[in-house]
GROMACS .gro file of N, CA and C in nm:
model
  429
    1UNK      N    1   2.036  -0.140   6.007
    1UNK     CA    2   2.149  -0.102   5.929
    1UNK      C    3   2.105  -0.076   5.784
    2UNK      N    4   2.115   0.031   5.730
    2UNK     CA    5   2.098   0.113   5.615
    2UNK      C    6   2.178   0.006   5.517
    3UNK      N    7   2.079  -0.025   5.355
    3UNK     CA    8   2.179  -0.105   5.255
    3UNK      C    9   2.218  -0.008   5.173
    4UNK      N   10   2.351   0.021   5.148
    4UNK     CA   11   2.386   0.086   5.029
    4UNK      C   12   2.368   0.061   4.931
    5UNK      N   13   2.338   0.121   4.786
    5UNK     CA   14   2.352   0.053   4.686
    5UNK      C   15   2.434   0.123   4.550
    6UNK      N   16   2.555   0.099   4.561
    6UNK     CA   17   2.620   0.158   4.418
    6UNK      C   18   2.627   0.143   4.321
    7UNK      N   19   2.585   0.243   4.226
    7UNK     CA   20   2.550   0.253   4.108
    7UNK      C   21   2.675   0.336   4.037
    8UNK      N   22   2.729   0.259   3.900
    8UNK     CA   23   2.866   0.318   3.830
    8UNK      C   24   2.724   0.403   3.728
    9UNK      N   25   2.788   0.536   3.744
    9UNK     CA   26   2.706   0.595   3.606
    9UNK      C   27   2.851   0.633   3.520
   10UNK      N   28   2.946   0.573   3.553
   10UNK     CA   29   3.043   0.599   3.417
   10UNK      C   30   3.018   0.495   3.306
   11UNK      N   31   2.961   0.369   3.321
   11UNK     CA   32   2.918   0.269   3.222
   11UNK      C   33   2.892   0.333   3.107
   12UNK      N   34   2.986   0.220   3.013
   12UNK     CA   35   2.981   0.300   2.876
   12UNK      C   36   2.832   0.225   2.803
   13UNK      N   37   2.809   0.273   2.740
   13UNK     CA   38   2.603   0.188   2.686
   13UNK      C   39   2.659   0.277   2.519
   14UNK      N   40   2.671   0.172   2.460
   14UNK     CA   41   2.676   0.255   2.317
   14UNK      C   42   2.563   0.273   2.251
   15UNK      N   43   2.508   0.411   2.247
   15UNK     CA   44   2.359   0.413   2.171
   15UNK      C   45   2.380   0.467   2.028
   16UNK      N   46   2.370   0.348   1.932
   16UNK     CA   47   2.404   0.397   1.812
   16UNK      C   48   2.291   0.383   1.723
   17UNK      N   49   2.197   0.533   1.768
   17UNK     CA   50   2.046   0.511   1.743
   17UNK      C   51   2.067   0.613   1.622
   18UNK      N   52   1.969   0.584   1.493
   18UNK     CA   53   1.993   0.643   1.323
   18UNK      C   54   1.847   0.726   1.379
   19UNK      N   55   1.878   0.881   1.378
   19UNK     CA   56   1.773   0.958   1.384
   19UNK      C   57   1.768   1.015   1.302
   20UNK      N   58   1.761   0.975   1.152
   20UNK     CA   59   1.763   1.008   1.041
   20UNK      C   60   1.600   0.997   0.963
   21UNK      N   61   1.521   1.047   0.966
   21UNK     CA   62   1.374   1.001   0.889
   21UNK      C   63   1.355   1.079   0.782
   22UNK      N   64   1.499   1.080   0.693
   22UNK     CA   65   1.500   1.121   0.566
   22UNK      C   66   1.440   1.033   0.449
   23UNK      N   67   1.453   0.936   0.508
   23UNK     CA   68   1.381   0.806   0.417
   23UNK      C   69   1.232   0.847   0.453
   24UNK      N   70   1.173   0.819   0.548
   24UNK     CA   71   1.036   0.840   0.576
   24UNK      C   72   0.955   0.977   0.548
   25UNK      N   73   1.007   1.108   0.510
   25UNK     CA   74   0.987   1.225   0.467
   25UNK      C   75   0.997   1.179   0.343
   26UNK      N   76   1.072   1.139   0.294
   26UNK     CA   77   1.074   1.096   0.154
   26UNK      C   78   0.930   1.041   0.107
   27UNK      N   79   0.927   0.917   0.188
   27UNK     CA   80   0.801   0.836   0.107
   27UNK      C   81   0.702   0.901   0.157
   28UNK      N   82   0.661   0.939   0.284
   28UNK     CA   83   0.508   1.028   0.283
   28UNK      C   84   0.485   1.145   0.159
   29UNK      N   85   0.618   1.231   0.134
   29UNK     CA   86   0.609   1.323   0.071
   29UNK      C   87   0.552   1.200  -0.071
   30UNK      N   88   0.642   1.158  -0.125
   30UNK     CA   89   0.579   1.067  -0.245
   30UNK      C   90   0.513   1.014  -0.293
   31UNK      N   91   0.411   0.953  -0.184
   31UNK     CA   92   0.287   0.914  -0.163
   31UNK      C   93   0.195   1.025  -0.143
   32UNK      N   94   0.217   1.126  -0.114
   32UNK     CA   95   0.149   1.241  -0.100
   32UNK      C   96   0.099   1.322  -0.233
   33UNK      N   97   0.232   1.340  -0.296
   33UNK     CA   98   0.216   1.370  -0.413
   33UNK      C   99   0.146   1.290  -0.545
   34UNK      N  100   0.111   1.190  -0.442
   34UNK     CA  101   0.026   1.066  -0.578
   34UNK      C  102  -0.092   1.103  -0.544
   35UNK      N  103  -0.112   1.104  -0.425
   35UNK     CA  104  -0.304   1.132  -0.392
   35UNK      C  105  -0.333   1.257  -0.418
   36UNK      N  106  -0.204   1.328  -0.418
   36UNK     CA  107  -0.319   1.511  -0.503
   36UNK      C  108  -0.286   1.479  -0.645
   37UNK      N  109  -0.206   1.392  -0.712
   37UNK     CA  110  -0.205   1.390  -0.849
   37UNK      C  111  -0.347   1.312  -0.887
   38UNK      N  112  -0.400   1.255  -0.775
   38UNK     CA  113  -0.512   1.120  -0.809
   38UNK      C  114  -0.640   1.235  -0.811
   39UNK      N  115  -0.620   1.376  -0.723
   39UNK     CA  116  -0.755   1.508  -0.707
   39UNK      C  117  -0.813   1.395  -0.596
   40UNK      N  118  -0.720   1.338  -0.484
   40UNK     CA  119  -0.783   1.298  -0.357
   40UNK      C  120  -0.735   1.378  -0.260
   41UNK      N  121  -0.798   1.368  -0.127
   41UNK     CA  122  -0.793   1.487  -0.016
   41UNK      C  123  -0.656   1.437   0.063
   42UNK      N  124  -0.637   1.269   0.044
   42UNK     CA  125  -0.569   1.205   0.133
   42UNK      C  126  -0.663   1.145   0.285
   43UNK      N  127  -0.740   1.203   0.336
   43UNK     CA  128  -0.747   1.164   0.453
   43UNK      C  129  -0.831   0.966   0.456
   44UNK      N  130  -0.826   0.948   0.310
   44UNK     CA  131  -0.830   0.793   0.300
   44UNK      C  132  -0.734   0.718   0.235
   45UNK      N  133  -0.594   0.736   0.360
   45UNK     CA  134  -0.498   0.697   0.298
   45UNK      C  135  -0.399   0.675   0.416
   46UNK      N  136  -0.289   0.618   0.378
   46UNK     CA  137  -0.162   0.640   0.502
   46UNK      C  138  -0.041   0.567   0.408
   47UNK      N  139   0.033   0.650   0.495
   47UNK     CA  140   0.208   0.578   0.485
   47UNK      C  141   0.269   0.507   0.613
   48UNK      N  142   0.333   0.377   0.607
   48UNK     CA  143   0.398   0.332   0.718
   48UNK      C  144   0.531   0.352   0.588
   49UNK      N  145   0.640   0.350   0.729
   49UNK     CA  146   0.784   0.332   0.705
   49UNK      C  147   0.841   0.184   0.756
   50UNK      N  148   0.783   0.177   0.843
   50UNK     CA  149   0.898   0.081   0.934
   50UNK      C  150   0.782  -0.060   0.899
   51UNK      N  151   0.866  -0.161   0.817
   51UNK     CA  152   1.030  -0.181   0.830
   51UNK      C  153   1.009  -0.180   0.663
   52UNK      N  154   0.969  -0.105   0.610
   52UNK     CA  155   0.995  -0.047   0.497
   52UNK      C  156   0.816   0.015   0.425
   53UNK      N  157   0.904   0.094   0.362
   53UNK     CA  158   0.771   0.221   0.321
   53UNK      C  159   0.718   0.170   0.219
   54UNK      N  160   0.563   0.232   0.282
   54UNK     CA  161   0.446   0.137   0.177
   54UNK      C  162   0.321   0.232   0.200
   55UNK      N  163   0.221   0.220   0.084
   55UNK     CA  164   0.140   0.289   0.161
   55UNK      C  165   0.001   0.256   0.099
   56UNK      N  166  -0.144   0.277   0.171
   56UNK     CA  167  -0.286   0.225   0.119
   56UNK      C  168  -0.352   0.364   0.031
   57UNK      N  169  -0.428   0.358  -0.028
   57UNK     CA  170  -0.479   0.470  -0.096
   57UNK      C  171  -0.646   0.412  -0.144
   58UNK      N  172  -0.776   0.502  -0.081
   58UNK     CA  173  -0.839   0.411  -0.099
   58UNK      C  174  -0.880   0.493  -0.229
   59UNK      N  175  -0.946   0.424  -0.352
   59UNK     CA  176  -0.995   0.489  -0.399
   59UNK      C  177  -1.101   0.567  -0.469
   60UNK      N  178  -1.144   0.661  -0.529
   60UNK     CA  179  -1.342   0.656  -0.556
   60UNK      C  180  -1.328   0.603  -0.695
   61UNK      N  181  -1.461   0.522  -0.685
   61UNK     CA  182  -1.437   0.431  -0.823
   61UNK      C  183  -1.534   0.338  -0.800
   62UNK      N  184  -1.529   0.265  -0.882
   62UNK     CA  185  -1.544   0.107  -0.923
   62UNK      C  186  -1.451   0.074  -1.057
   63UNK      N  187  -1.396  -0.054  -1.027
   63UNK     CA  188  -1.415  -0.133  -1.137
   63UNK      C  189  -1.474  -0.234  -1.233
   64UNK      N  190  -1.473  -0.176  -1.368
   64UNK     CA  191  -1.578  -0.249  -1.407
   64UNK      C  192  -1.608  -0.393  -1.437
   65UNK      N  193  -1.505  -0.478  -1.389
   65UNK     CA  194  -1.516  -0.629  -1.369
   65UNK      C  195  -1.557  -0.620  -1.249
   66UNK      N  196  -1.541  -0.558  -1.125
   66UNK     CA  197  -1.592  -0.537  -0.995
   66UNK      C  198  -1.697  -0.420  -0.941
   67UNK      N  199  -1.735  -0.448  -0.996
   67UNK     CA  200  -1.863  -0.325  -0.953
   67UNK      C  201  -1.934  -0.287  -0.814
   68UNK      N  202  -1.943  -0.409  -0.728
   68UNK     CA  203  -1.957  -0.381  -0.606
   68UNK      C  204  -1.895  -0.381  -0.459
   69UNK      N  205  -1.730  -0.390  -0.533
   69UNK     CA  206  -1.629  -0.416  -0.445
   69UNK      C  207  -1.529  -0.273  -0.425
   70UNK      N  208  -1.482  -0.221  -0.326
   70UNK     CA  209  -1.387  -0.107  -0.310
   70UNK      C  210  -1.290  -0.150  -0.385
   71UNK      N  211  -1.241  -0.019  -0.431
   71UNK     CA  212  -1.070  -0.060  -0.523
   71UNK      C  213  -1.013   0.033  -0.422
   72UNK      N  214  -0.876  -0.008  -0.403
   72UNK     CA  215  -0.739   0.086  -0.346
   72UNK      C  216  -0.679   0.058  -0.436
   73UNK      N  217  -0.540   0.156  -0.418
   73UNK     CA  218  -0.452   0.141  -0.461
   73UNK      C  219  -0.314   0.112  -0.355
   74UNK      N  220  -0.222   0.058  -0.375
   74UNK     CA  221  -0.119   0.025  -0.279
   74UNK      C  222   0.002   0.055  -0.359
   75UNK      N  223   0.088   0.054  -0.255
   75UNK     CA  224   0.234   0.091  -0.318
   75UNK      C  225   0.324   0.007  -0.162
   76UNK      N  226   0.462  -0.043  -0.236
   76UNK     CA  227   0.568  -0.094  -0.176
   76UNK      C  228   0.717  -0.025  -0.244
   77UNK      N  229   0.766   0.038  -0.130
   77UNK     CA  230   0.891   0.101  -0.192
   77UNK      C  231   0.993  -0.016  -0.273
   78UNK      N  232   0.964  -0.114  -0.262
   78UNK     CA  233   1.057  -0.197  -0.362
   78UNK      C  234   0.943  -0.252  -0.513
   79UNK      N  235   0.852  -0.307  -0.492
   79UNK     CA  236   0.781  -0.328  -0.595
   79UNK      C  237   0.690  -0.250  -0.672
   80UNK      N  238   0.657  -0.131  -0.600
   80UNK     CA  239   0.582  -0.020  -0.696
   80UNK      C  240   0.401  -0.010  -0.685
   81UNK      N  241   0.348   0.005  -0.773
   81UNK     CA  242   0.198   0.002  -0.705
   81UNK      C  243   0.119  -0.095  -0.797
   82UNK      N  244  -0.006  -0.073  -0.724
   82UNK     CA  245  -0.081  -0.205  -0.752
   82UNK      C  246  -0.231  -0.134  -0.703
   83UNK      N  247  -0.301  -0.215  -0.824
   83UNK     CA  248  -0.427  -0.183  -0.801
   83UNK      C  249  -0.507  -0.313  -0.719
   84UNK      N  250  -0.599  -0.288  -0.615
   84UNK     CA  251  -0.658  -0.394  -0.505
   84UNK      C  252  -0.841  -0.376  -0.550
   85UNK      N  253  -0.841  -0.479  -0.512
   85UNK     CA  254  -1.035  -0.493  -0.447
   85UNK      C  255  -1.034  -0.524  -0.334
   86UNK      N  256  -1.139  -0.477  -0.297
   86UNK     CA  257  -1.126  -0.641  -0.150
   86UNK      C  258  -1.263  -0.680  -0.164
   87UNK      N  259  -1.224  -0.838  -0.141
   87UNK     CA  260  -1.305  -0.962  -0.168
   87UNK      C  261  -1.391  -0.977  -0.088
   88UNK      N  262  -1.515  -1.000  -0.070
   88UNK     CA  263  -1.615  -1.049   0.060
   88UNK      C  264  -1.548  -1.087   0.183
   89UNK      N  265  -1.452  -1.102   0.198
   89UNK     CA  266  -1.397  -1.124   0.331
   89UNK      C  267  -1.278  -0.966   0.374
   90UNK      N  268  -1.275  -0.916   0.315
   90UNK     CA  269  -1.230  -0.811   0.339
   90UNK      C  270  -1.113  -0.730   0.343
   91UNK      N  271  -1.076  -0.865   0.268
   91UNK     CA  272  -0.869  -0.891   0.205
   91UNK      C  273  -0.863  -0.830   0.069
   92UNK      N  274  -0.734  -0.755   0.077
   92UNK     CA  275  -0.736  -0.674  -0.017
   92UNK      C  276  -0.685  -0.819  -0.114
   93UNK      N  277  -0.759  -0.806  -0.310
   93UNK     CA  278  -0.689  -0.861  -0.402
   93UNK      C  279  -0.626  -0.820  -0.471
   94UNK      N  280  -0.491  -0.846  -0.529
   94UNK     CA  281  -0.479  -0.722  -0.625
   94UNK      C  282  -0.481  -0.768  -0.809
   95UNK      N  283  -0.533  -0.685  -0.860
   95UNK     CA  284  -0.590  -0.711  -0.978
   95UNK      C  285  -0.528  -0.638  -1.108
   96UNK      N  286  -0.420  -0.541  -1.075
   96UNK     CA  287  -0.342  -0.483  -1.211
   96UNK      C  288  -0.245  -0.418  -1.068
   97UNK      N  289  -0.094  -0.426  -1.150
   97UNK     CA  290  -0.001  -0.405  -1.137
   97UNK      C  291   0.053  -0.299  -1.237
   98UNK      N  292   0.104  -0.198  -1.186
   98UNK     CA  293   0.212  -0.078  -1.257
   98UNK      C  294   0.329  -0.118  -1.297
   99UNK      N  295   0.398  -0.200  -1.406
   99UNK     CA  296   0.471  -0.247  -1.420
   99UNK      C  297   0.644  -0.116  -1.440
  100UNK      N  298   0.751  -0.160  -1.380
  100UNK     CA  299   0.844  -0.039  -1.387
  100UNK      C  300   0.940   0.021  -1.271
  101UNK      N  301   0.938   0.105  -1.260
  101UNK     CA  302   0.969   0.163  -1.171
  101UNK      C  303   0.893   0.117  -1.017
  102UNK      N  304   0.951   0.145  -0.945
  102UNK     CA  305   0.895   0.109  -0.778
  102UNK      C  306   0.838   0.260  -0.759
  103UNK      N  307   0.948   0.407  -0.820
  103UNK     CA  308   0.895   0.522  -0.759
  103UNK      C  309   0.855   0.579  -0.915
  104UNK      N  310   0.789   0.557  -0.933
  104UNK     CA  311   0.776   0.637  -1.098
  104UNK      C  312   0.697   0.738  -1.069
  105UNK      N  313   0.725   0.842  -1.132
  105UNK     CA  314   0.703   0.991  -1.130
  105UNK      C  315   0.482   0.954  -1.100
  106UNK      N  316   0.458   1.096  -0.979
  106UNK     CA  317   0.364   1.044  -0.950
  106UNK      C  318   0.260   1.094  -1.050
  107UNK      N  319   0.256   1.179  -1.176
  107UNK     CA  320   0.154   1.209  -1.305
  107UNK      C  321   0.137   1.063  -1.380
  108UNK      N  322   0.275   0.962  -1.359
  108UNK     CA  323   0.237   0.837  -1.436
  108UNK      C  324   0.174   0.757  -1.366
  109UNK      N  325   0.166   0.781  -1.218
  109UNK     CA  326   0.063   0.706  -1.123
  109UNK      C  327  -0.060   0.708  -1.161
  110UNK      N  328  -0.128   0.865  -1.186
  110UNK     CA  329  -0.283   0.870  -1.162
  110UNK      C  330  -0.273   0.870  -1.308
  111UNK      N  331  -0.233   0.880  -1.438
  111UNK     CA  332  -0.233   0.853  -1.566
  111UNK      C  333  -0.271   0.651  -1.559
  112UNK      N  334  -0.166   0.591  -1.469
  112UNK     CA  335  -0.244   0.430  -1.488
  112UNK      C  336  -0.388   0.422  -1.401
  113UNK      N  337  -0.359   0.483  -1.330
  113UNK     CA  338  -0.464   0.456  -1.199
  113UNK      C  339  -0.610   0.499  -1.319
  114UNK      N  340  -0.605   0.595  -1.338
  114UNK     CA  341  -0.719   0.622  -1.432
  114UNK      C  342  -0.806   0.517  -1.538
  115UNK      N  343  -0.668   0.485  -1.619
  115UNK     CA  344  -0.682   0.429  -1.696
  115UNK      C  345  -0.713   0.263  -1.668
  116UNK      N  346  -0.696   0.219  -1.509
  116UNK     CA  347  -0.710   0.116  -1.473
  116UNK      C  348  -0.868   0.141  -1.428
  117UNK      N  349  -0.932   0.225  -1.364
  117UNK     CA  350  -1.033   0.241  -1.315
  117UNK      C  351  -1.143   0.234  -1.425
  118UNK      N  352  -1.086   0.282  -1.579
  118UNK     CA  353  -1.192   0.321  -1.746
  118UNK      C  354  -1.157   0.180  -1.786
  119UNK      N  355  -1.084   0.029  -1.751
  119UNK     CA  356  -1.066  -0.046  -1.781
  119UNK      C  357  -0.987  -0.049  -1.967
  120UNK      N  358  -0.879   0.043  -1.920
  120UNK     CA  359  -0.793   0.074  -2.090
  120UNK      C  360  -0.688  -0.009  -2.023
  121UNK      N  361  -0.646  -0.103  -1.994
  121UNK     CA  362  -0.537  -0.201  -1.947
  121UNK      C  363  -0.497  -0.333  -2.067
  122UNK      N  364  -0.379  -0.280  -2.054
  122UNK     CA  365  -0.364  -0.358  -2.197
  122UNK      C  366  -0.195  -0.446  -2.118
  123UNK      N  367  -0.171  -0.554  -2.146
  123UNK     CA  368  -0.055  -0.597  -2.099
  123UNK      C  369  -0.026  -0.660  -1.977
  124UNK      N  370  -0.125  -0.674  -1.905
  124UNK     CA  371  -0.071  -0.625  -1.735
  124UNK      C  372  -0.066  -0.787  -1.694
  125UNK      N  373   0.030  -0.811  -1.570
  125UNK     CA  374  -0.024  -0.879  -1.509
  125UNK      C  375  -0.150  -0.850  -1.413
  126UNK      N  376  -0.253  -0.984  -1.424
  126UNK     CA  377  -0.340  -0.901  -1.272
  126UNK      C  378  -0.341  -1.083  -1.213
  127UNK      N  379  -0.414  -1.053  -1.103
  127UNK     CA  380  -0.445  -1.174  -1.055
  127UNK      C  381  -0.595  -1.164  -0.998
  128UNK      N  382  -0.648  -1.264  -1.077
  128UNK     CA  383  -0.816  -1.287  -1.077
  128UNK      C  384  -0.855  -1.367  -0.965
  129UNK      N  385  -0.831  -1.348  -0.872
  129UNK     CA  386  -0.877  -1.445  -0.752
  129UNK      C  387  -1.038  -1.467  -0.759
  130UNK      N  388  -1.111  -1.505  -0.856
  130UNK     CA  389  -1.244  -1.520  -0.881
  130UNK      C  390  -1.347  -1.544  -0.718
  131UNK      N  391  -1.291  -1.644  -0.687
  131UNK     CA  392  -1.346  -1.723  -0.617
  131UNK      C  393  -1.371  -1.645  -0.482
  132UNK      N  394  -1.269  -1.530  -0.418
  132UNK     CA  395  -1.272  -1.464  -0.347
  132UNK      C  396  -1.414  -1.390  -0.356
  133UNK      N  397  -1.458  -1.361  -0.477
  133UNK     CA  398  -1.539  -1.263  -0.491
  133UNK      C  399  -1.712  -1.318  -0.520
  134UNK      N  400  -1.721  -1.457  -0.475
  134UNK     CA  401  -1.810  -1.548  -0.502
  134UNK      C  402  -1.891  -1.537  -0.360
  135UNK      N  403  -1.997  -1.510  -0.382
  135UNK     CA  404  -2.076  -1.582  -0.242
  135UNK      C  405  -2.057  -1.720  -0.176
  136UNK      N  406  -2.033  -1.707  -0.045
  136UNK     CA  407  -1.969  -1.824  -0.006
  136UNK      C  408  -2.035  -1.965  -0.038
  137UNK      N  409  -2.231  -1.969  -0.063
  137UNK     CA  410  -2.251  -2.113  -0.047
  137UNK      C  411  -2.191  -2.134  -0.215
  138UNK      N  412  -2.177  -2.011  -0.281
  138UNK     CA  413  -2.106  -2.092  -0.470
  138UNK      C  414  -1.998  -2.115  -0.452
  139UNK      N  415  -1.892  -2.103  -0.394
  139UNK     CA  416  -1.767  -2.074  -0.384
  139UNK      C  417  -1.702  -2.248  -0.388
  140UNK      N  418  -1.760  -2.297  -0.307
  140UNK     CA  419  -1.727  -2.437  -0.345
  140UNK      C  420  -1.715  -2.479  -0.437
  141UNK      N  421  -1.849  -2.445  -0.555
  141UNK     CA  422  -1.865  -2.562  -0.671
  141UNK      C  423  -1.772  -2.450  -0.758
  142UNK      N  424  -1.672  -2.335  -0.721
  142UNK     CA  425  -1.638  -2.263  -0.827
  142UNK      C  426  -1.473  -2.293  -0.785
  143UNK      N  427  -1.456  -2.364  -0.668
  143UNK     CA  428  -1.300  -2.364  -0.655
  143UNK      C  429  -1.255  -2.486  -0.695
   0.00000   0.00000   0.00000
């Protein structure tokens, strides 16, 4: 004997899905426009959106308190950007902050970014995580 099996396809399923990625066009475009203001190609870089837009930027450089460490730059659509190293372990630090705006016009981006890279930083918060940047057997007698 054959089992029937009935299926209601009138069931109501409310899909109240936001296919809107006007926000996310937004911030790639914005972030976009920082890395050709920076005279970078982009392809050492990205934007995530979800669950809010942010994005890595690596950059060519040194800094001159850090000389043998990569600098990026980062950005958070609510807090704005920030200049990074990363430390012997491979965590980004961040070491000067863009104080201001979260989206500030992107010519005042690579105008700090510059000026953070020639070490002309006057004001800033940064955070010196020293110890990060210590060879591990000193790192003890330095924390």
């Amino acid at each position: 004997m054959p089992i029937e099996l009935a299926i209601d396809l009138d069931t109501d399923i409310d899909f109240d899905v936001d296919f809107d990625d006007s926000a996310a066009r937004r911030a790639r475009g914005y972030v976009s426009e920082v890395v050709v203001g920076l005279g970078l190609r982009g392809d050492s870089s990205f934007v995530e959106t979800e669950p809010r837009a942010g994005a890595y930027v690596a950059l060519e450089g040194r800094l001159p308190d850090f000389p043998h460490h990569d600098v990026a730059l980062q950005w958070n659509e609510l807090t704005g950007w920030s200049v990074a190293v990363e430390d012997r372990l491979g965590q980004l630090v961040e070491v000067a902050r863009l104080s201001g705006d979260a989206w500030p016009e992107p010519s005042a981006v690579a105008r700090w970014v510059g000026s953070v890279l020639r070490h002309e930083r006057a004001h800033e918060q940064t955070n010196r995580d020293f110890a990060a940047f210590v060879p591990s057997q000193r790192s003890n007698v330095l924390s």
